[in-house]
Coordinates of C-alpha atoms and ligand atoms in Angstrom, one line a residue:
X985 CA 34.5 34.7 -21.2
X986 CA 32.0 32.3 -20.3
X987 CA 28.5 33.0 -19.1
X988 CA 27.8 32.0 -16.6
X989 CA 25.1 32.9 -13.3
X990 CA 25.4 32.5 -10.1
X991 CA 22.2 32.2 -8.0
X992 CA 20.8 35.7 -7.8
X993 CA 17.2 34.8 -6.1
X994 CA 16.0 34.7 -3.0
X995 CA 17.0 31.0 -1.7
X996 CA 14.6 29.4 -0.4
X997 CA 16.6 27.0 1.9
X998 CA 16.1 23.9 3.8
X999 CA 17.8 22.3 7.0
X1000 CA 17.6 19.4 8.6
X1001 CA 14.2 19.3 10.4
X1002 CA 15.3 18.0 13.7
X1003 CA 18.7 16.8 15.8
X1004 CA 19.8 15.3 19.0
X1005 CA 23.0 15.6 20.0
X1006 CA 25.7 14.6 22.7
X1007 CA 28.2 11.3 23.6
X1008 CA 25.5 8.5 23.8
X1009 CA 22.6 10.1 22.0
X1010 CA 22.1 6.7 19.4
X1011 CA 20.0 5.9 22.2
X1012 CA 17.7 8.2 21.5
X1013 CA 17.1 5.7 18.4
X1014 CA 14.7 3.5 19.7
X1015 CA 11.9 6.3 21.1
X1016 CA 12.4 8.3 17.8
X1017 CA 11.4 5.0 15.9
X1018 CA 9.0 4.0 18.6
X1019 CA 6.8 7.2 17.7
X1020 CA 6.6 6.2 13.9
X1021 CA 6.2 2.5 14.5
X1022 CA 3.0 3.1 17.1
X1023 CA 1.5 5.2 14.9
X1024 CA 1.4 2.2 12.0
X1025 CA 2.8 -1.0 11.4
X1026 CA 5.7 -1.8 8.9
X1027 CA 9.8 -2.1 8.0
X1028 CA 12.7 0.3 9.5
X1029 CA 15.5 -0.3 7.3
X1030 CA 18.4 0.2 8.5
X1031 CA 21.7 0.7 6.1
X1032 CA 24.8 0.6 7.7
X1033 CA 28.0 1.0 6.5
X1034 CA 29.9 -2.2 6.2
X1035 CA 32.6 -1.5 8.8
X1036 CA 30.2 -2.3 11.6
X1037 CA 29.7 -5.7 10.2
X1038 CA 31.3 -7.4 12.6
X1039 CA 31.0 -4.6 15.6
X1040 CA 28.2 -6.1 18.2
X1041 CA 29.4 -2.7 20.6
X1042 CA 27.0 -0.6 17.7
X1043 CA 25.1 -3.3 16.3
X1044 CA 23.6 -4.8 19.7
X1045 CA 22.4 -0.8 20.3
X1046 CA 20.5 -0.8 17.2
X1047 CA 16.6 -1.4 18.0
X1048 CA 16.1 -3.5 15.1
X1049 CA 13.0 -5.8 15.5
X1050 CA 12.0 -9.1 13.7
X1051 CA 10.4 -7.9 10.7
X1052 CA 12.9 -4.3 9.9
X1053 CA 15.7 -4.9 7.3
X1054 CA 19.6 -5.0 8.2
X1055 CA 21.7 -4.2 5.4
X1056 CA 25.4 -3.7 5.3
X1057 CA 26.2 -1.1 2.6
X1058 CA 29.8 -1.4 0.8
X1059 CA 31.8 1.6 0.9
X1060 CA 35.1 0.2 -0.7
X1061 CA 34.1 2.4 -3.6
X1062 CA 32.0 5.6 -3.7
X1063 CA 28.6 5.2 -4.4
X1064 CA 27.5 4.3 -7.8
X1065 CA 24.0 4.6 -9.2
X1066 CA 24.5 1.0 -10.5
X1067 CA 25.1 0.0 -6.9
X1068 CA 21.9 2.0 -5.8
X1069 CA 19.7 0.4 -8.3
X1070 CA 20.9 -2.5 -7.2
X1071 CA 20.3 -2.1 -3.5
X1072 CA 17.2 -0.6 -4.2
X1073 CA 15.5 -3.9 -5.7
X1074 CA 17.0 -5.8 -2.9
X1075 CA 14.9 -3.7 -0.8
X1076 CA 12.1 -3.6 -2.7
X1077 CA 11.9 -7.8 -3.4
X1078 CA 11.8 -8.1 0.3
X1079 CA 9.7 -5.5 1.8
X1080 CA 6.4 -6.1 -1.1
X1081 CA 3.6 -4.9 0.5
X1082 CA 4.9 -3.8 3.8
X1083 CA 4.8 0.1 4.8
X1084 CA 8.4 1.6 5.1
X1085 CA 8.3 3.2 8.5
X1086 CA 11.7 5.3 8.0
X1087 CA 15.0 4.5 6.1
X1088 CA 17.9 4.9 8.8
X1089 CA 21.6 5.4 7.6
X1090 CA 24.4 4.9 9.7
X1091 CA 28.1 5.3 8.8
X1092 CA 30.2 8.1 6.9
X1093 CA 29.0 10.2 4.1
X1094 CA 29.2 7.3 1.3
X1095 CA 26.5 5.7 3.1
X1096 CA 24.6 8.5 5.0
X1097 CA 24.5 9.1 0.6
X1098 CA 22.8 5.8 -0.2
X1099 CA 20.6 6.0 2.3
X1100 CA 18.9 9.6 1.5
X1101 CA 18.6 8.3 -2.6
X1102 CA 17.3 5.0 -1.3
X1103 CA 14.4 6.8 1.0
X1104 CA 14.3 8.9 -2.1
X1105 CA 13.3 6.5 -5.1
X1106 CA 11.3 4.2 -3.0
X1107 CA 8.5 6.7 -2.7
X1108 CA 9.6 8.3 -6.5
X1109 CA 9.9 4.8 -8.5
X1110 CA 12.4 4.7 -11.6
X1111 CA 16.1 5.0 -10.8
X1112 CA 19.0 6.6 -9.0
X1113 CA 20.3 8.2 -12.3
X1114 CA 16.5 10.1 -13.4
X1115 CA 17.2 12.0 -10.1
X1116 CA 20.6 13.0 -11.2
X1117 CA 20.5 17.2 -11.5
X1118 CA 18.5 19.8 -10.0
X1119 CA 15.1 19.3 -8.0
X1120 CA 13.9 16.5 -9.9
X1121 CA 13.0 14.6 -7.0
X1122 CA 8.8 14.8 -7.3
X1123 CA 7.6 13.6 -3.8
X1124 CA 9.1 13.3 -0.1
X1125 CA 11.1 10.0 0.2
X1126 CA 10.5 7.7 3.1
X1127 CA 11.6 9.2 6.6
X1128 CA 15.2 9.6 6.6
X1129 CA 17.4 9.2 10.0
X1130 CA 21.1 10.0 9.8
X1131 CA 23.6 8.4 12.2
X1132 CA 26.8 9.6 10.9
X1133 CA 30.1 8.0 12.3
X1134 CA 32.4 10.3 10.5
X1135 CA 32.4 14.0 10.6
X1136 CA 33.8 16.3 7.9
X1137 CA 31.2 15.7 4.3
X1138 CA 28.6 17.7 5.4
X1139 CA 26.2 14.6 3.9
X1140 CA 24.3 14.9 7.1
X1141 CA 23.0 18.4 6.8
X1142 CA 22.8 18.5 2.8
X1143 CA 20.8 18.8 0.3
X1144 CA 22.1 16.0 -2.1
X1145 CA 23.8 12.7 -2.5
X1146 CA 26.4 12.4 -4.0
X1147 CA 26.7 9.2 -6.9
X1148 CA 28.7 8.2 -9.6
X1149 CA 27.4 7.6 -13.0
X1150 CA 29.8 5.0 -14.9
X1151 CA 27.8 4.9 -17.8
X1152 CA 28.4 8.9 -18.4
X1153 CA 30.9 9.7 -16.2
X1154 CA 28.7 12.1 -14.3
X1155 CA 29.7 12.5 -10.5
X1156 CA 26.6 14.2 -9.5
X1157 CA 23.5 13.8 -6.6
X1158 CA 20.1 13.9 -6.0
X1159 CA 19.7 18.4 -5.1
X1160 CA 16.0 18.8 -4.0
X1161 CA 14.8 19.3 -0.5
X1162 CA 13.3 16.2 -0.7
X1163 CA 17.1 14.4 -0.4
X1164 CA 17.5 16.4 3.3
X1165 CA 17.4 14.1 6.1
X1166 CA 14.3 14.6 8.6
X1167 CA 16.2 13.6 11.5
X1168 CA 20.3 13.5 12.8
X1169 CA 21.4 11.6 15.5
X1170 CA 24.8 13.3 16.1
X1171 CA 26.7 11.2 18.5
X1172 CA 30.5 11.7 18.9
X1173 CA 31.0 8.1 20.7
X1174 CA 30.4 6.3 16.9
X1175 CA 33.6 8.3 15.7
X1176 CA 36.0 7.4 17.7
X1177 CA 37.7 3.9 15.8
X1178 CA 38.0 5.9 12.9
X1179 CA 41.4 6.1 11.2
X1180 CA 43.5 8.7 11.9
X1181 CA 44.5 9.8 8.0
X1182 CA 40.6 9.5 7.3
X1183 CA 39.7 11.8 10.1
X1184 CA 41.5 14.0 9.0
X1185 CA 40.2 13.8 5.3
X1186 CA 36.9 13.9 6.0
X1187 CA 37.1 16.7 8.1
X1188 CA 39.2 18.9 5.8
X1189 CA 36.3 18.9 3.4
X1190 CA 34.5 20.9 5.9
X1191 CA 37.1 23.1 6.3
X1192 CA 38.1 23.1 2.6
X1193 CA 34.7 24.1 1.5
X1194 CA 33.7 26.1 3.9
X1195 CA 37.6 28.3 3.0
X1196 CA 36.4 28.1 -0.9
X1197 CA 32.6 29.5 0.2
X1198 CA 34.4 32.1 2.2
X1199 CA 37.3 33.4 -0.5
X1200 CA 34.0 33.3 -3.5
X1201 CA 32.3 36.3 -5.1
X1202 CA 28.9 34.8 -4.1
X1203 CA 27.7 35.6 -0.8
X1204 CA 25.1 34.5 1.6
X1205 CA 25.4 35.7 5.1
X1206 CA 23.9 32.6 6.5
X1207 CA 25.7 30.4 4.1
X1208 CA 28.9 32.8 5.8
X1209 CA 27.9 32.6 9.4
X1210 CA 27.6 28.8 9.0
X1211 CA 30.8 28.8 6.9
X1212 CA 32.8 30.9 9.6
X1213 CA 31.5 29.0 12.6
X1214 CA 32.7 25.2 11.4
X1215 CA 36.0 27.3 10.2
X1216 CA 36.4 28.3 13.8
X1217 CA 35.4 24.6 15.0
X1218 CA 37.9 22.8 12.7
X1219 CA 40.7 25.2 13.4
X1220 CA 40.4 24.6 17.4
X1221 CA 40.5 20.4 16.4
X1222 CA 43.4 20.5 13.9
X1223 CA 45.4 22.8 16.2
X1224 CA 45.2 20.6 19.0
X1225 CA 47.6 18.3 20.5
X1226 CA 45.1 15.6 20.1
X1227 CA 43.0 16.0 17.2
X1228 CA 40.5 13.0 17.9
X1229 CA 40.0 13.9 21.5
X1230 CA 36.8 12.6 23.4
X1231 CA 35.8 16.8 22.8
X1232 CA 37.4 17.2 19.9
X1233 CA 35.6 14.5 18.3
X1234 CA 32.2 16.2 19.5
X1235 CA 33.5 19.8 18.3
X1236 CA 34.3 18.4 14.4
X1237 CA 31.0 16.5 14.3
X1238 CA 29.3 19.9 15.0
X1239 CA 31.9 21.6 12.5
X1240 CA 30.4 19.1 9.9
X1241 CA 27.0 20.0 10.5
X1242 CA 27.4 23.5 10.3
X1243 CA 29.5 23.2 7.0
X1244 CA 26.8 20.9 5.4
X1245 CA 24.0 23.2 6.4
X1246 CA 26.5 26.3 4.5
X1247 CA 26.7 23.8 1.3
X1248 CA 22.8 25.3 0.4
X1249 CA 24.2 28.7 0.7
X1250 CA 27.2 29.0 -1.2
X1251 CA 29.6 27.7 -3.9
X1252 CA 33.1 25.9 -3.6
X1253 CA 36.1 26.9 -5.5
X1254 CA 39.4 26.4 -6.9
X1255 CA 39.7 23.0 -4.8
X1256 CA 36.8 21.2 -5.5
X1257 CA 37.2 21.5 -9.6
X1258 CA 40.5 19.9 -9.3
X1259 CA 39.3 17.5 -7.1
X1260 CA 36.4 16.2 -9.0
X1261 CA 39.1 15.5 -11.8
X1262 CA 41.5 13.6 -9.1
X1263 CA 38.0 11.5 -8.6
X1264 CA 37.2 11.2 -11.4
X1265 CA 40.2 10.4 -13.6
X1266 CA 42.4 8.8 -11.0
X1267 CA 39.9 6.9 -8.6
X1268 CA 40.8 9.0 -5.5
X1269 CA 38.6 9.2 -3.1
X1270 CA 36.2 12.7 -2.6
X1271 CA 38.2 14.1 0.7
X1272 CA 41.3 12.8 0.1
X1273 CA 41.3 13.9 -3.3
X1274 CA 40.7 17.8 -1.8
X1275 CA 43.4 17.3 0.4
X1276 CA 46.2 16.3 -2.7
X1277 CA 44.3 19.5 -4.3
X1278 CA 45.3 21.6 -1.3
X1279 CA 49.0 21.2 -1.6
X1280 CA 49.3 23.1 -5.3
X1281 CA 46.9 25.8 -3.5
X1282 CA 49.4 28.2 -2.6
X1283 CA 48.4 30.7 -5.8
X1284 CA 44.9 31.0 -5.0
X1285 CA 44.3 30.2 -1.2
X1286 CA 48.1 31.4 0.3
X1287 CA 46.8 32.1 3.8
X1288 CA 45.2 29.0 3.9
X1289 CA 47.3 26.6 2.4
X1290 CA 50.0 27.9 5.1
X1291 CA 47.3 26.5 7.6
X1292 CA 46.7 23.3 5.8
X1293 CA 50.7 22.5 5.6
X1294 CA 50.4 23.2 9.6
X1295 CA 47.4 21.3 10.1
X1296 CA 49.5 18.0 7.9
X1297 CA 52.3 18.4 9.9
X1298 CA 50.6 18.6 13.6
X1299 CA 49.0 15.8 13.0
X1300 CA 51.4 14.1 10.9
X1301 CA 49.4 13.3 8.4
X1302 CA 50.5 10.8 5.3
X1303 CA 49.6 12.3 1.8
X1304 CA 50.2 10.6 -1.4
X1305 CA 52.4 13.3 -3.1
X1306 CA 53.3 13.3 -7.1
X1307 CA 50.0 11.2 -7.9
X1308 CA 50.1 12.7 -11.4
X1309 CA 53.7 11.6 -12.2
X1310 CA 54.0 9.9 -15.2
X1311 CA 50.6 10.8 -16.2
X1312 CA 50.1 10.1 -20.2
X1313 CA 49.3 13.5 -22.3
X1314 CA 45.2 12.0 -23.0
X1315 CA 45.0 11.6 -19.0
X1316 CA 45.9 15.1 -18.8
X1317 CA 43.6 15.7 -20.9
X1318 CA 40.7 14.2 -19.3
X1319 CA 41.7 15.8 -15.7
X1320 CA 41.6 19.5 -17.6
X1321 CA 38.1 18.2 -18.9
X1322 CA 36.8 17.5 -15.4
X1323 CA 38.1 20.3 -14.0
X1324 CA 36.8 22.8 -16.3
X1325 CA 33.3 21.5 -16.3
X1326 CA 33.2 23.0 -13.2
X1327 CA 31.7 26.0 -14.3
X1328 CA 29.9 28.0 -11.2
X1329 CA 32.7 27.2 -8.6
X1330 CA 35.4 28.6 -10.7
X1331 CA 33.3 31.9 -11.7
X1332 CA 32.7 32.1 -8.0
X1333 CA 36.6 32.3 -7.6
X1334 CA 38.2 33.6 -10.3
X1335 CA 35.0 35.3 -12.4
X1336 CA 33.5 34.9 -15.6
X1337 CA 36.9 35.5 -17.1
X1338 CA 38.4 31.9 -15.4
X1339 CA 39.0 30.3 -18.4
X1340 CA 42.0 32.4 -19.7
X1341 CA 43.6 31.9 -15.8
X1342 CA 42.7 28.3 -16.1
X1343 CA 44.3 27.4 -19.7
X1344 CA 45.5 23.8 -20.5
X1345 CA 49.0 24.6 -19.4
X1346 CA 48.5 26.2 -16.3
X1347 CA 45.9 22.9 -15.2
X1348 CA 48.1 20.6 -15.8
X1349 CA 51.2 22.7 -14.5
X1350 CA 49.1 22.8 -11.2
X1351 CA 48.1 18.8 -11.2
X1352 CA 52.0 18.0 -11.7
X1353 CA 52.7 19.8 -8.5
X1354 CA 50.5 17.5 -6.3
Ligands
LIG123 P1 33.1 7.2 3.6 O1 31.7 7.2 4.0 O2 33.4 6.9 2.1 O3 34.0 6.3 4.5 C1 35.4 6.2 4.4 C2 35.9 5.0 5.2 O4 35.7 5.3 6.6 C3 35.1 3.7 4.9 O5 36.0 2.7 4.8 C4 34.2 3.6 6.1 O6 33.9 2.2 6.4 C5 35.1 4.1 7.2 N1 34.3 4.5 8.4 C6 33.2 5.3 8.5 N2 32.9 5.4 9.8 C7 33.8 4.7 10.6 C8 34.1 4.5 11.9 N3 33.3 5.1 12.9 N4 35.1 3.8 12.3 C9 36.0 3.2 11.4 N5 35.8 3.4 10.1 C10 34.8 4.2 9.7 O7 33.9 8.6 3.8 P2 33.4 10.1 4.0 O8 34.5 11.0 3.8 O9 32.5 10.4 5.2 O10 32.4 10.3 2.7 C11 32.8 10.4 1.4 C12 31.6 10.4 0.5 O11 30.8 11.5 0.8 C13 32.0 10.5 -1.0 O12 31.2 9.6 -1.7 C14 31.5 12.0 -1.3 O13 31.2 12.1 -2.7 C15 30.4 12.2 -0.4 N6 30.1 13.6 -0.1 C16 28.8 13.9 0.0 C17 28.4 15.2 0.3 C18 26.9 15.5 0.4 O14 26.6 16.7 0.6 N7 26.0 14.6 0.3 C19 29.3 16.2 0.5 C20 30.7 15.8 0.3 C21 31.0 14.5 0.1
LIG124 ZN1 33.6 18.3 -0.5

């Protein structure tokens, strides 16, 4: 048996302090900043991930002036604190002595991340890894904007960012109410040249976690009504004929919202464990990682993982199968270790007595049917 507690206190919860929404709304970007910059004068820095690089249809709508900072952030990997820290200086070395007027993130949830630890530590000082945990973040960061142009992470409306720590091999964010962003742009027009196959990963982590906050012992009924709401959302998207519809587009972005404002509320699962270790171990990325999770399901989620196989083959969706073929017996290994570190989510699904369902053999049996 393993002790473990979930949260037992009154919550004290935090959500995003204000949103516009609706096809178009980026505009809205200039007269937000426009309030901040008349008010003092200083740097916008804008951090956008590094597909738009080359897009002048997004990048000729952002109201960037002379003085703000531009910055392309690379999302061929998950964000790293190494990558942070390094970012960080470059902000720092040229922006000395200048106010930061806001820190504006614009992409999917790898960036919309960077951007919330970057407005974090340049009010905090040190580096990305010292916020690392629970509430260690000691003063507001620098406004925060989020633009995101792909729905389904929930990094818009949390309360964390989500970095990798090579050096300890901790996958872990910045949790304080501090890391929440102070202002969404939601607008459904900046996900429309998104990938198919990613669409639907991303989104699936909505759905995914909002089914694992659902199925838990630990109950908020906030965290639930948020939970069953994007449920509801992602169900009338993935059952579609068209899945990235002008409306269907809108409806997931919203779905995405509601799940990350459910993430303070509640606890994942089975799914998440298993896909921490896919991340972990083998590389693969956070949502697709939930979505190879999701096809050795069927034990502990069967309704749903009916619903997932239906959702896959509407929208024929391609998913790496067998990933742990061939697998040596020390990688094994490592995957049952990152699994089972997952302490709260698996008491939250299987109790305090998880560890004698969750044995070596029955991990790995479970991994092998991906
Ligand atoms: P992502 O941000 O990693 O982006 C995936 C790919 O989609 C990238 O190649 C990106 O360039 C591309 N992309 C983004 N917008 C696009 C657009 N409009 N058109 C075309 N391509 C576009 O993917 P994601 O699934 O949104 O985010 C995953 C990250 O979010 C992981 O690092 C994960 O750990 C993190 N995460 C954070 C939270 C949180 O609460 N903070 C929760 C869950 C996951
Ligand atoms: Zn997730």
């Amino acid at each position: 048996m393993v002790d473990i507690e979930l949260e037992t206190t009154y919550l004290n919860s935090k959500n995003v302090g204000q949103y516009v929404y609706g096809v178009g709304s980026l505009k809205s970007l200039e007269s937000i900043l426009a309030s901040r910059r008349n008010s003092s004068s200083g740097v916008v820095i804008f951090l956008v991930d590094g597909y738009f690089e080359h897009n002048d249809h997004l990048l000729k709508k952002l109201p960037v002036n002379d003085h703000d900072r531009l910055i392309f952030v690379s999302v061929s990997s998950e964000p790293t604190t190494t990558y942070v820290n390094a970012l960080l200086k470059k902000i720092v070395s040229t922006t000395k002595g200048q106010k930061n007027l806001a820190v504006v993130g614009i992409g999917g949830g790898s960036t919309l991340d960077v951007a919330k630890a970057i407005s974090n530590l340049l009010t905090n000082g040190g580096c990305a890894e010292d916020y690392q945990g629970w509430d260690l973040v000691r003063v507001p960061g620098v406004y925060k904007i989020g633009v995101p142009t792909l729905s389904g992470t929930g990094a818009e409306a949390s309360r964390t960012c989500v970095m990798i720590n090579k050096e300890n091999g901790k996958k872990l964010g910045m949790n304080s109410e501090y890391t929440v962003f102070d202002q969404l742009i939601l607008d459904p027009d900046l996900t429309a040249t998104v990938p198919e196959n990613q669409y639907f990963y991303s989104g699936m982590d909505t759905w995914i976690h909002c089914v694992e906050a659902l199925k838990g012992s630990y109950r908020h009924p906030i965290g639930d009504a948020f939970s069953n709401q994007a449920i509801g959302l992602c169900r009338e998207v993935f059952d579609s004929n068209e899945m990235m519809s002008d409306s269907n587009r809108g409806k997931l972005m919203v779905a995405s919202y509601l799940g990350g404002s459910a993430i303070a509320n509640s606890y994942v699962g089975v799914v998440h464990p298993f896909s921490a270790g896919l991340s972990v171990v083998l590389n693969l990325p956070h949502c697709l990682a939930n979505c190879v999770t999701m096809m050795a399901m069927e034990p502990y989620y069967p309704k749903e993982y009916g619903e997932f196989r239906t959702f896959i083959d509407r929208n024929e969706i391609v998913l790496p199968r067998d990933v742990c073929q061939g697998l040596s017996d020390a990688q094994f290994d490592a995957l049952y270790r990152a699994t089972i570190v997952h302490e709260k989510p698996l008491t939250n699904a299987l109790g305090t007595g998880f560890s004698s369902e969750m044995t070596k053999t029955r991990v790995r049996e479970l991994f092998e049917r991906m």
